[in-house]
GROMACS .gro file of N, CA, C and O in nm:
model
  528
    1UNK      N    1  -5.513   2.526  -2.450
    1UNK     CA    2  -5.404   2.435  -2.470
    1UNK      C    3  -5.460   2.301  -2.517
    1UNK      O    4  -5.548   2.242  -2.454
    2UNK      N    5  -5.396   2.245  -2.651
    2UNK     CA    6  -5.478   2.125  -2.640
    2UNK      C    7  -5.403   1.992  -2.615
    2UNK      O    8  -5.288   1.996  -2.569
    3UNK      N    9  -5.460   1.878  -2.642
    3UNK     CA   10  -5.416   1.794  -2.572
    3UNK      C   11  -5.394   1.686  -2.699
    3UNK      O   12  -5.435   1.699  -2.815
    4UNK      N   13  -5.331   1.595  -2.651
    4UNK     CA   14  -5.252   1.401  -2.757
    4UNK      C   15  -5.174   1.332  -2.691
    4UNK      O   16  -5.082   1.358  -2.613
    5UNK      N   17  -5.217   1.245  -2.730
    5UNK     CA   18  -5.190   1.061  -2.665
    5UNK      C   19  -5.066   1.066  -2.730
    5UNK      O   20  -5.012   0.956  -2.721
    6UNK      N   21  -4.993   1.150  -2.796
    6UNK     CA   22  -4.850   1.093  -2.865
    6UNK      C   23  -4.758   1.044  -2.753
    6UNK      O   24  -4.683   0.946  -2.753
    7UNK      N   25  -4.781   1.138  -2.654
    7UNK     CA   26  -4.676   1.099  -2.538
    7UNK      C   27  -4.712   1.008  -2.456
    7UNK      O   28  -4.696   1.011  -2.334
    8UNK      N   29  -4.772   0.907  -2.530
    8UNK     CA   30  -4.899   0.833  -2.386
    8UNK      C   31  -4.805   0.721  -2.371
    8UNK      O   32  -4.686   0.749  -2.389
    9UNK      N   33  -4.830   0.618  -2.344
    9UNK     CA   34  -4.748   0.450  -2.308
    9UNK      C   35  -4.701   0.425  -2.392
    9UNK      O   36  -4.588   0.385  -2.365
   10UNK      N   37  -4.735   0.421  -2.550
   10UNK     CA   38  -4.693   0.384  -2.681
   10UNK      C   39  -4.554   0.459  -2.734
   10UNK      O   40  -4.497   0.412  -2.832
   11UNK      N   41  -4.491   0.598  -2.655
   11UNK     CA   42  -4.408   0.615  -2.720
   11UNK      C   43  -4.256   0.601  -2.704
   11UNK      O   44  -4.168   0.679  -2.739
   12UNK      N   45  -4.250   0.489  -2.647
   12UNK     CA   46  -4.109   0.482  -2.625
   12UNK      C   47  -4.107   0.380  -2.769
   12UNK      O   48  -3.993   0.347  -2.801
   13UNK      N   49  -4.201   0.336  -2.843
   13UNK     CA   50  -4.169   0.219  -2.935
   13UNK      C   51  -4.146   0.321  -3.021
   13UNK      O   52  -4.102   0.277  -3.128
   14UNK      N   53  -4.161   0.471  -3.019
   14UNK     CA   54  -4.168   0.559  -3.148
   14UNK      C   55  -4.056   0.705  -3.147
   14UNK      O   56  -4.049   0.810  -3.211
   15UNK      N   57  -3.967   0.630  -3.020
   15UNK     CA   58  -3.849   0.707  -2.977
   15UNK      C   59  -3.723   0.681  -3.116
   15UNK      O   60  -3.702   0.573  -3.171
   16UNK      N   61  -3.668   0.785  -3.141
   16UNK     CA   62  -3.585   0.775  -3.268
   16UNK      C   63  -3.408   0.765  -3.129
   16UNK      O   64  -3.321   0.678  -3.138
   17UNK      N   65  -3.407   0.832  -3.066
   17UNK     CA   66  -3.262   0.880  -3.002
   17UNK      C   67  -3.330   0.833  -2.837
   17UNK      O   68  -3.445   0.817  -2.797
   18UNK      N   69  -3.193   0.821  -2.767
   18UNK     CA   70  -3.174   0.726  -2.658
   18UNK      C   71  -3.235   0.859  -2.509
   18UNK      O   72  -3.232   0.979  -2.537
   19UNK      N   73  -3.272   0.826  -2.400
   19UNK     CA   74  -3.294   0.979  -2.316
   19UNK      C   75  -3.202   0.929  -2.226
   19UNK      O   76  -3.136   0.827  -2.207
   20UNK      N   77  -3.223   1.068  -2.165
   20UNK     CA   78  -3.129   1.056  -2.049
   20UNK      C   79  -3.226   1.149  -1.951
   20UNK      O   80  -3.251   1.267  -1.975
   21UNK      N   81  -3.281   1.072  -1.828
   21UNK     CA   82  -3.335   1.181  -1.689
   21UNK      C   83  -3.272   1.251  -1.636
   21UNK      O   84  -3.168   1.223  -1.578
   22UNK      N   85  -3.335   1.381  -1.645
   22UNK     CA   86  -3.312   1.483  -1.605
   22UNK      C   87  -3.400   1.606  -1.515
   22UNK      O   88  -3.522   1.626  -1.510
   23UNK      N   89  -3.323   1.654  -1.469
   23UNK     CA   90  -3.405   1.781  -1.352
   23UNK      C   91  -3.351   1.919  -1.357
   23UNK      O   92  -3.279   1.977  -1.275
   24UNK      N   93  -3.400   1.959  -1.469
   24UNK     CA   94  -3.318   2.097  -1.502
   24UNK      C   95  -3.438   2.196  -1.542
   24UNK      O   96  -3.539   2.155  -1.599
   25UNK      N   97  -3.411   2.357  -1.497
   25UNK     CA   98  -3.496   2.449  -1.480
   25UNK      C   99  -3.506   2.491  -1.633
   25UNK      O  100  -3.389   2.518  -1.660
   26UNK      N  101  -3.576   2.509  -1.740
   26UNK     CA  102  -3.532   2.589  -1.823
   26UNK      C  103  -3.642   2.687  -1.862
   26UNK      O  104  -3.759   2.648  -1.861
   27UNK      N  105  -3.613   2.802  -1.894
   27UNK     CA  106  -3.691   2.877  -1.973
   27UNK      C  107  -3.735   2.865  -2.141
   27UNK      O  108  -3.673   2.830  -2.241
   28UNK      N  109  -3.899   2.921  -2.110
   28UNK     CA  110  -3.930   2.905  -2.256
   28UNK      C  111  -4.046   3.015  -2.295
   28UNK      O  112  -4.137   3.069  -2.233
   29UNK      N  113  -3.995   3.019  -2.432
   29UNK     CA  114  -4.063   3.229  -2.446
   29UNK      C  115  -4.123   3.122  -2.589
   29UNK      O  116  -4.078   3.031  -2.658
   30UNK      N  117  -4.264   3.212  -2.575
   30UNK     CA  118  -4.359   3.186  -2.719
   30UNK      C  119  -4.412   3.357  -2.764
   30UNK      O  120  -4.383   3.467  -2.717
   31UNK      N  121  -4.479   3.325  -2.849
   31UNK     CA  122  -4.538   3.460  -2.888
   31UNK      C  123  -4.637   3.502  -2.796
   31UNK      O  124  -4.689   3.613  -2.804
   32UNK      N  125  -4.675   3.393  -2.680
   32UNK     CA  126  -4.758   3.477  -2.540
   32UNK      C  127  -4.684   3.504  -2.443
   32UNK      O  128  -4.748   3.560  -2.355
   33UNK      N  129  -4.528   3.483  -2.406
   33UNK     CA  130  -4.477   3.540  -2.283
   33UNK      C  131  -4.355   3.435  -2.267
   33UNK      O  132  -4.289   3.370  -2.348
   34UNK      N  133  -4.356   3.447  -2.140
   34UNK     CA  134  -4.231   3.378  -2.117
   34UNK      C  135  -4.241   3.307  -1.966
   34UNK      O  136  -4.273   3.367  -1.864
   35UNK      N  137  -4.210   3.177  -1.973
   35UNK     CA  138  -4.228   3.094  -1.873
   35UNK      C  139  -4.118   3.008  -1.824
   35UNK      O  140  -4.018   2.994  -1.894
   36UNK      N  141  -4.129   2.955  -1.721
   36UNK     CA  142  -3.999   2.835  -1.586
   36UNK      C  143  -4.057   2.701  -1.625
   36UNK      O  144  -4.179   2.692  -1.644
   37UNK      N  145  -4.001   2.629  -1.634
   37UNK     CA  146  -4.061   2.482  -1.618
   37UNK      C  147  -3.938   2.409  -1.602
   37UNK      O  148  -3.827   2.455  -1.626
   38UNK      N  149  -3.971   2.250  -1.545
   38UNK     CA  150  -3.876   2.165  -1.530
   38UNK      C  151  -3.835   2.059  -1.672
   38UNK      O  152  -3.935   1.999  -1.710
   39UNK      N  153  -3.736   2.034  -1.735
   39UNK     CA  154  -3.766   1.939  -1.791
   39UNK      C  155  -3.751   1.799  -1.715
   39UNK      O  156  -3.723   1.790  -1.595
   40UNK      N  157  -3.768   1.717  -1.780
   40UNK     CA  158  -3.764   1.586  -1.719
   40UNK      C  159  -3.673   1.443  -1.825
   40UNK      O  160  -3.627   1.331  -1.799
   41UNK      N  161  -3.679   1.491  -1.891
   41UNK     CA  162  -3.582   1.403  -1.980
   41UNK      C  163  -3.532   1.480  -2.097
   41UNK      O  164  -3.577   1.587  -2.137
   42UNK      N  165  -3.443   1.419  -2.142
   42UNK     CA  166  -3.359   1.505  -2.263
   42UNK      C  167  -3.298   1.386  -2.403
   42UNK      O  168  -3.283   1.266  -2.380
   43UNK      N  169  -3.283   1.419  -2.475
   43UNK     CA  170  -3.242   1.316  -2.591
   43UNK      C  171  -3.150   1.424  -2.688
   43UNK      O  172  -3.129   1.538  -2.646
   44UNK      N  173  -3.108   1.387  -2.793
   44UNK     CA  174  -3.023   1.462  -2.884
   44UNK      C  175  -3.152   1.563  -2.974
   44UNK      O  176  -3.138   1.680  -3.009
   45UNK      N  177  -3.264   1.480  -2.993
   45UNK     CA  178  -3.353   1.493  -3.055
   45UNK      C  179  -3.450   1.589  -3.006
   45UNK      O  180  -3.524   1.632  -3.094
   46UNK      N  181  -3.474   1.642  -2.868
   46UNK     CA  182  -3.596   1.652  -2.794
   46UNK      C  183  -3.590   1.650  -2.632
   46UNK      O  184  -3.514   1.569  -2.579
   47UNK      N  185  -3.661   1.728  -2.559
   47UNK     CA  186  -3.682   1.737  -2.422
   47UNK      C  187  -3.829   1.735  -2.381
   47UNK      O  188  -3.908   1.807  -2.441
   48UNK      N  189  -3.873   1.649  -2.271
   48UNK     CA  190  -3.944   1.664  -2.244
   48UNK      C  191  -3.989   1.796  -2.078
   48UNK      O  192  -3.923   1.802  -1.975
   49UNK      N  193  -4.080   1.854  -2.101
   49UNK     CA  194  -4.130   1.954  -2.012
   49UNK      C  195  -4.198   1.904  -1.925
   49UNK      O  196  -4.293   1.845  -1.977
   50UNK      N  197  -4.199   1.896  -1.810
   50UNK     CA  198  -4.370   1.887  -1.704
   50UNK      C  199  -4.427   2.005  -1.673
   50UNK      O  200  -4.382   2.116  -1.644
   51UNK      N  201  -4.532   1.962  -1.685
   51UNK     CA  202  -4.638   2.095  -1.669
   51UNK      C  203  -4.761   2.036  -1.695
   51UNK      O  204  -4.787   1.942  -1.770
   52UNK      N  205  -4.851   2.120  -1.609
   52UNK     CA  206  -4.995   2.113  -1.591
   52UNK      C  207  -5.032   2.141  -1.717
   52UNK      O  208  -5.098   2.056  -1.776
   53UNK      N  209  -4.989   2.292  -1.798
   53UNK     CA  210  -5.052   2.397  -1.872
   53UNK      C  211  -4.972   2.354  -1.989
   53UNK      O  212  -4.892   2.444  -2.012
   54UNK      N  213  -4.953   2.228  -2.096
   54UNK     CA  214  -4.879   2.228  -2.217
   54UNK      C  215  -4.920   2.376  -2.333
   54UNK      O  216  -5.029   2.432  -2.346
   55UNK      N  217  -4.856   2.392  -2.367
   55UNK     CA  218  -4.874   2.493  -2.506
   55UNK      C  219  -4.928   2.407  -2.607
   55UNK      O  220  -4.923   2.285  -2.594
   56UNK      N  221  -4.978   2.459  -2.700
   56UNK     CA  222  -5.052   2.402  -2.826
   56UNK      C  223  -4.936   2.314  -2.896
   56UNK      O  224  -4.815   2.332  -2.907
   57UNK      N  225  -5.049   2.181  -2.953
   57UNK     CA  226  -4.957   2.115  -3.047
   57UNK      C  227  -4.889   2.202  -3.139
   57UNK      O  228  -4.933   2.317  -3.146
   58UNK      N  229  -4.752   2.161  -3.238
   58UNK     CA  230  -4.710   2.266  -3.308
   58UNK      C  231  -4.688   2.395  -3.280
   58UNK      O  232  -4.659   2.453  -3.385
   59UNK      N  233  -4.687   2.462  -3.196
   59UNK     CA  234  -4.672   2.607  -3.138
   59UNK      C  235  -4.471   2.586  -3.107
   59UNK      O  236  -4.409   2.491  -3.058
   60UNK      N  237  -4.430   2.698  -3.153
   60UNK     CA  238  -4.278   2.732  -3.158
   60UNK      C  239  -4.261   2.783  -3.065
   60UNK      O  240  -4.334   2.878  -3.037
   61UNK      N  241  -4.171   2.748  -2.985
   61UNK     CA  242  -4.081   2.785  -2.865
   61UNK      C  243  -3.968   2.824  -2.838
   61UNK      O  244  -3.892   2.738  -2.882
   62UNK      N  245  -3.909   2.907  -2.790
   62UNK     CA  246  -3.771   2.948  -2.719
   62UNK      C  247  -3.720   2.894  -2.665
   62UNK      O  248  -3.776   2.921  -2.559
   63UNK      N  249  -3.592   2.776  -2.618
   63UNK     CA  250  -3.678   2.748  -2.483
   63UNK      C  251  -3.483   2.755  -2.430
   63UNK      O  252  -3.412   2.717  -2.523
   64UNK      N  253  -3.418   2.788  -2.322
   64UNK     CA  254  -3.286   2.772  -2.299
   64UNK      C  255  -3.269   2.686  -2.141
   64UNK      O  256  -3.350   2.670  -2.049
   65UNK      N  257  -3.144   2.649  -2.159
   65UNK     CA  258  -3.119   2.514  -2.061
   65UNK      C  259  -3.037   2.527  -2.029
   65UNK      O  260  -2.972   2.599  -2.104
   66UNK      N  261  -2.957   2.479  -1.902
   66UNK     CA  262  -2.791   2.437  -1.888
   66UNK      C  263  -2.813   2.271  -1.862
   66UNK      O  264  -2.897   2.195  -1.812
   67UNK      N  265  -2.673   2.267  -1.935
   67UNK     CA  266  -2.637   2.098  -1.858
   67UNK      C  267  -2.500   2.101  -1.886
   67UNK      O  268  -2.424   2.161  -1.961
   68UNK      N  269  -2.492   1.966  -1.753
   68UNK     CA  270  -2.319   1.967  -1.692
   68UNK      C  271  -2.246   1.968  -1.807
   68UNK      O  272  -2.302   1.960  -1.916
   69UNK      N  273  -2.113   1.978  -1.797
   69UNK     CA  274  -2.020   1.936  -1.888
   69UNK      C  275  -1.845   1.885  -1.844
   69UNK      O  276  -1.751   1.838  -1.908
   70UNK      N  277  -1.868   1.924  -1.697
   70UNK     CA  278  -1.703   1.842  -1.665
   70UNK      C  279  -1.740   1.791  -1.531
   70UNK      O  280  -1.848   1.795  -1.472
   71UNK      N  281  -1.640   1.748  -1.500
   71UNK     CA  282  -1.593   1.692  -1.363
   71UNK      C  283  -1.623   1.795  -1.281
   71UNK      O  284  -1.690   1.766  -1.182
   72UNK      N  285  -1.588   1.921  -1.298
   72UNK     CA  286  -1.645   2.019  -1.180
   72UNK      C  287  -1.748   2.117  -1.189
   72UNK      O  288  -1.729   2.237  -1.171
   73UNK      N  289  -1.846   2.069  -1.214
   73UNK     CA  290  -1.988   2.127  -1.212
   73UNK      C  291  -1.996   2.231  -1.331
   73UNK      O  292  -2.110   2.275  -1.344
   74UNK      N  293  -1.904   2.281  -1.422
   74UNK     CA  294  -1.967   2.393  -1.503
   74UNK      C  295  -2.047   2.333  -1.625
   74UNK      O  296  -2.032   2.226  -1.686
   75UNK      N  297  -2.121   2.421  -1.638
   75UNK     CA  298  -2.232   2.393  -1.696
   75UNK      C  299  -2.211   2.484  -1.845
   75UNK      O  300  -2.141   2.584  -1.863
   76UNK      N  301  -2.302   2.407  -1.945
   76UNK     CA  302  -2.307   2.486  -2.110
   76UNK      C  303  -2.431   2.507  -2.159
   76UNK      O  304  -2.505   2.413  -2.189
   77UNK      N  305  -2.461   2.632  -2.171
   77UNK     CA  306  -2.618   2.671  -2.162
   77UNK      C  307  -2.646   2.680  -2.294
   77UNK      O  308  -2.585   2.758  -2.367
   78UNK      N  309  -2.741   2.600  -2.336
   78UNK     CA  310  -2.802   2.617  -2.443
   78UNK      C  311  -2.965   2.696  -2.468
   78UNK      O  312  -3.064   2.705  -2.394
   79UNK      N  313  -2.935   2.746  -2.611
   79UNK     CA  314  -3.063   2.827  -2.650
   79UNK      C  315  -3.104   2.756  -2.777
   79UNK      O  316  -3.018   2.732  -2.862
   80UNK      N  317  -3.240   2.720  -2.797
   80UNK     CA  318  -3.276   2.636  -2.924
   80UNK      C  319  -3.427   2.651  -2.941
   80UNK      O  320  -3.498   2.644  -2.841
   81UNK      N  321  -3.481   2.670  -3.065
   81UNK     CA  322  -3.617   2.669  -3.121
   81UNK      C  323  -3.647   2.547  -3.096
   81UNK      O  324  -3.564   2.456  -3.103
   82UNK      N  325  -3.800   2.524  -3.055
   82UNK     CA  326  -3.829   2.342  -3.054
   82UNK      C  327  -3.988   2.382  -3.092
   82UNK      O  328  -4.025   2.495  -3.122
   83UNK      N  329  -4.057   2.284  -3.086
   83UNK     CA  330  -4.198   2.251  -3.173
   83UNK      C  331  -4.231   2.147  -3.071
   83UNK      O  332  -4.180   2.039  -3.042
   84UNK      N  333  -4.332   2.217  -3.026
   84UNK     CA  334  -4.473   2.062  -2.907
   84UNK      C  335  -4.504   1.998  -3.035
   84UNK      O  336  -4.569   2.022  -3.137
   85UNK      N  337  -4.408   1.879  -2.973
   85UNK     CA  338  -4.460   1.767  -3.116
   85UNK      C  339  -4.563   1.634  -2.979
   85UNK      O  340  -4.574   1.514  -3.007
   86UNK      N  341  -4.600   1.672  -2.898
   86UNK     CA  342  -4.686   1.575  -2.814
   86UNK      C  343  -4.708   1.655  -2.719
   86UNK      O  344  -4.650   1.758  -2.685
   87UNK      N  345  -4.841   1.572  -2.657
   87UNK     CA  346  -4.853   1.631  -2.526
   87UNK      C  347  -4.908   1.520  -2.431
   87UNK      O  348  -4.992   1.449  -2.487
   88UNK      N  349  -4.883   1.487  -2.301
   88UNK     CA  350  -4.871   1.393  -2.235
   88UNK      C  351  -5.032   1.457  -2.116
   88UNK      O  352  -4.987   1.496  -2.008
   89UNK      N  353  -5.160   1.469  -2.121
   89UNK     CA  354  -5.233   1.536  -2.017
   89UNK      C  355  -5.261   1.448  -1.918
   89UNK      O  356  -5.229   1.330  -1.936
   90UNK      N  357  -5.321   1.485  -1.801
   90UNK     CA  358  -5.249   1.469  -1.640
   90UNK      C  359  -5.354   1.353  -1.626
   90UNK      O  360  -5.462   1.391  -1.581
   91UNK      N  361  -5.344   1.216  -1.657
   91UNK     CA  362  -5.428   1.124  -1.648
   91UNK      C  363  -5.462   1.038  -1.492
   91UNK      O  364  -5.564   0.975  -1.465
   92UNK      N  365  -5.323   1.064  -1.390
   92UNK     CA  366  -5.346   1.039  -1.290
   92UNK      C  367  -5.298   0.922  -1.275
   92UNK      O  368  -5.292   0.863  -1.167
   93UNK      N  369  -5.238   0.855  -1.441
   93UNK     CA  370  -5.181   0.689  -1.449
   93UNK      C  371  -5.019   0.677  -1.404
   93UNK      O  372  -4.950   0.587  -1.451
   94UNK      N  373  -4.968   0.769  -1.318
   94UNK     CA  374  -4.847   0.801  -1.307
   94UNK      C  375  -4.684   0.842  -1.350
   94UNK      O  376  -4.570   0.831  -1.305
   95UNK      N  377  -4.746   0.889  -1.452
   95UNK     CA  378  -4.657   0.974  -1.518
   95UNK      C  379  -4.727   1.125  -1.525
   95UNK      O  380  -4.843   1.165  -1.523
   96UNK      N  381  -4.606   1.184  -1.535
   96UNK     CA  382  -4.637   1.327  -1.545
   96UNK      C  383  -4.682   1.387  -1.640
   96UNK      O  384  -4.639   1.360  -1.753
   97UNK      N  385  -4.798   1.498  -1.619
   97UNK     CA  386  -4.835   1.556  -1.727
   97UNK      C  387  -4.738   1.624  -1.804
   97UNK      O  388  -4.627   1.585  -1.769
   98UNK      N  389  -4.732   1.717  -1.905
   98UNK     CA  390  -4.634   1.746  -1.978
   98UNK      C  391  -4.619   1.777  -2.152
   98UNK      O  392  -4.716   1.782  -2.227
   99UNK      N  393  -4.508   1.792  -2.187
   99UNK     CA  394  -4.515   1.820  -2.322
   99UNK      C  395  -4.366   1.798  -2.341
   99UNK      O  396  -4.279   1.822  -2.258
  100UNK      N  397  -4.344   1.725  -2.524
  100UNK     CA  398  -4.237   1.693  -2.601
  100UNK      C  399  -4.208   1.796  -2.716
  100UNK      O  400  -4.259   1.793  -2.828
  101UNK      N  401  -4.122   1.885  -2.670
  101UNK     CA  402  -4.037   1.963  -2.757
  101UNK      C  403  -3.948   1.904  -2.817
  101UNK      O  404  -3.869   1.843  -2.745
  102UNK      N  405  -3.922   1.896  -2.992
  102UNK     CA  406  -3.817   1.885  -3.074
  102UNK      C  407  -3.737   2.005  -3.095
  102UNK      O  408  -3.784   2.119  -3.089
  103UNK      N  409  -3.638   1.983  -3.116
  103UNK     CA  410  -3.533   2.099  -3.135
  103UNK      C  411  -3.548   2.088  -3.261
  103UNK      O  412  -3.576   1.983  -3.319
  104UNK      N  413  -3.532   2.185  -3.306
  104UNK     CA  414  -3.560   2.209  -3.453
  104UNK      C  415  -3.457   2.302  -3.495
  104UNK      O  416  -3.415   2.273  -3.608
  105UNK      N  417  -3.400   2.405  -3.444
  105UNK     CA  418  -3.251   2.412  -3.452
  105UNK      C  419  -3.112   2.450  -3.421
  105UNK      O  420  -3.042   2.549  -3.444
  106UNK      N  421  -3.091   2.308  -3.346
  106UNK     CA  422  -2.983   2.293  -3.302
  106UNK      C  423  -2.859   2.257  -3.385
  106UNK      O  424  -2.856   2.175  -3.477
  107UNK      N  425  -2.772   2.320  -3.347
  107UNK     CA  426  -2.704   2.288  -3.457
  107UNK      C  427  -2.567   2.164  -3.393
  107UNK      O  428  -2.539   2.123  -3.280
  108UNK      N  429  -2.507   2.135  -3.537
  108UNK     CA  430  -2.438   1.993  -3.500
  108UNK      C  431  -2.359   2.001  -3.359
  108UNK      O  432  -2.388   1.923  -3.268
  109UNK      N  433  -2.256   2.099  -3.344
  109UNK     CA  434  -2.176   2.080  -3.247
  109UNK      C  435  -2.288   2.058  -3.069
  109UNK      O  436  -2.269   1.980  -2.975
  110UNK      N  437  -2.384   2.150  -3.088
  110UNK     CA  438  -2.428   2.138  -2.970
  110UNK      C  439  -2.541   2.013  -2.969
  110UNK      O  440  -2.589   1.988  -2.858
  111UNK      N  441  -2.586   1.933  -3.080
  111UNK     CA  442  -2.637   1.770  -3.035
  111UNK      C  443  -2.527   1.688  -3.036
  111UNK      O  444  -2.556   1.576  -2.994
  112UNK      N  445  -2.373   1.704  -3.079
  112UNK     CA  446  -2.280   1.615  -3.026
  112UNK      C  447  -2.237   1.615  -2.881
  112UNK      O  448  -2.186   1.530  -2.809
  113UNK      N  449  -2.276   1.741  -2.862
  113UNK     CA  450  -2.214   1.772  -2.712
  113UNK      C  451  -2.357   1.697  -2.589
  113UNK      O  452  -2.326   1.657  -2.476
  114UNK      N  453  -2.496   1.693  -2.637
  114UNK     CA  454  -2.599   1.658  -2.581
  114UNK      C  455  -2.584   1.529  -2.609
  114UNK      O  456  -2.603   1.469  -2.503
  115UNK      N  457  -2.557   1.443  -2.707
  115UNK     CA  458  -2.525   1.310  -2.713
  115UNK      C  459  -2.441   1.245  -2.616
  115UNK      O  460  -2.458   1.136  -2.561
  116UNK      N  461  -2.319   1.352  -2.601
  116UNK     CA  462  -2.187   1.327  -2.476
  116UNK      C  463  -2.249   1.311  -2.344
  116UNK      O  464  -2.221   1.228  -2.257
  117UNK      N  465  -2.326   1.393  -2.343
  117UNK     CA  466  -2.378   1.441  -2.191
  117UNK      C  467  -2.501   1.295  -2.161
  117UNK      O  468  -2.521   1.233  -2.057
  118UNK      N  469  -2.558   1.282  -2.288
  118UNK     CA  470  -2.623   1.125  -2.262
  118UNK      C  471  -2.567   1.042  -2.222
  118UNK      O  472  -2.606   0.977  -2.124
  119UNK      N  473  -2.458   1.019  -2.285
  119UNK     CA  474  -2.375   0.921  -2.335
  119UNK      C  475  -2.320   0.893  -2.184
  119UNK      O  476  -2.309   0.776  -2.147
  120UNK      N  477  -2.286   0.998  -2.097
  120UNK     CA  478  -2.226   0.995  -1.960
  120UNK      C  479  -2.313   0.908  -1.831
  120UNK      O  480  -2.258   0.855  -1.734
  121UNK      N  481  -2.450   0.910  -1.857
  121UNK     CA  482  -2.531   0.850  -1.813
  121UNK      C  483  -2.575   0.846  -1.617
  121UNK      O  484  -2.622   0.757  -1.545
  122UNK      N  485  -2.530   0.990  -1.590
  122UNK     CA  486  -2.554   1.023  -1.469
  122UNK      C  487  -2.674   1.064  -1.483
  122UNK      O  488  -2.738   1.042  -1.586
  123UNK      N  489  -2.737   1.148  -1.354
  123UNK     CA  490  -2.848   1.207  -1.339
  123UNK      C  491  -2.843   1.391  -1.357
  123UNK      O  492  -2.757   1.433  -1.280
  124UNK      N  493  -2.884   1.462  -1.405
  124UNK     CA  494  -2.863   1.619  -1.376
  124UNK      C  495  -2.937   1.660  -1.329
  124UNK      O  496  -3.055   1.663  -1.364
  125UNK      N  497  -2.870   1.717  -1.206
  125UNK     CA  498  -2.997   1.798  -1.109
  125UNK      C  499  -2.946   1.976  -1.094
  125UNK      O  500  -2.868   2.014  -1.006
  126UNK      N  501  -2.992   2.043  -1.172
  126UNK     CA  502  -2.999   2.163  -1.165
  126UNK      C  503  -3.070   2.254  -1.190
  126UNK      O  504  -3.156   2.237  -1.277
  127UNK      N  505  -3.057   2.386  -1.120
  127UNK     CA  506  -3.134   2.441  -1.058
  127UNK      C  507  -3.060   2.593  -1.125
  127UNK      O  508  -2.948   2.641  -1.108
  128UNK      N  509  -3.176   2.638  -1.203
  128UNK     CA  510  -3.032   2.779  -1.257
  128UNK      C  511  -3.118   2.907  -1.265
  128UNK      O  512  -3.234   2.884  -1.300
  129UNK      N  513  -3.089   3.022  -1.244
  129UNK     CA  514  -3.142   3.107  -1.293
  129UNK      C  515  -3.138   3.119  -1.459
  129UNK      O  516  -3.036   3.127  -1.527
  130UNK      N  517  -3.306   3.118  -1.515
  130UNK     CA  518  -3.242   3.114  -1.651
  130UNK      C  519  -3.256   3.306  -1.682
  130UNK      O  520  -3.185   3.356  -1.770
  131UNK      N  521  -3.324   3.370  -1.622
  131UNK     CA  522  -3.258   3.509  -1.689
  131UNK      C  523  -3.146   3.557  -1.716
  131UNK      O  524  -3.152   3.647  -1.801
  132UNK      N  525  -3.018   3.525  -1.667
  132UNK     CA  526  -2.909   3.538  -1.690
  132UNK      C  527  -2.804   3.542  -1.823
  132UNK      O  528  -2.683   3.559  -1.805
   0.00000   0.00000   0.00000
């Protein structure tokens, strides 16, 4: 797995779209298998992963999610290709190790609907089975 400073202190000056924190389980399948991880933030643009073990810069991903969408907890699960466009390794400076997936393609209705869900500016804490 290798490693880059893209995600290091410098990149919030090189953020294009706004985040929103988050704590959501999602799955993500590459051409070696298929894995759980947490993300930790989300944007229209991009999610970030924590994890010890990032995947290779540039390496294509699977990766599917839920997040809220009403007043009473149901949730809209998304499935989207993304690309490790950074990787954040475990420096011990207090942030989490990790990796920045771009969505690469999502299509319009579902980054208007991830914009909304920014835009709402709560916290999401969920916990999902993603085999389902």
């Amino acid at each position: 797995m290798a490693a880059s400073d893209g995600g290091g202190q410098g990149g919030a000056e090189r953020r294009i779209f706004d985040r929103k924190r988050v704590s959501v389980t999602v799955g993500m399948r590459t051409e070696h298998g298929f894995w759980n991880g947490f993300a930790e933030n989300i944007s229209e643009g991009g999610i970030f992963i924590a994890t010890h073990a990032p995947f290779d810069m540039g390496e294509e991903v699977e990766l599917t999610f839920a997040l809220a969408r009403g007043p009473k907890g149901d949730r809209k699960r998304y499935a989207v290709t993304c690309e490790v466009c950074w990787i954040r390794p475990d420096s011990g400076g207090g942030l989490p190790p990790g990796m920045g997936l771009k969505f690469r393609d999502l299509d319009p209705t579902a980054t208007a609907e991830i914009q909304r869900y920014i835009d709402k500016g709560a916290l999401d804490v969920l916990f999902m089975d993603v085999d389902d």
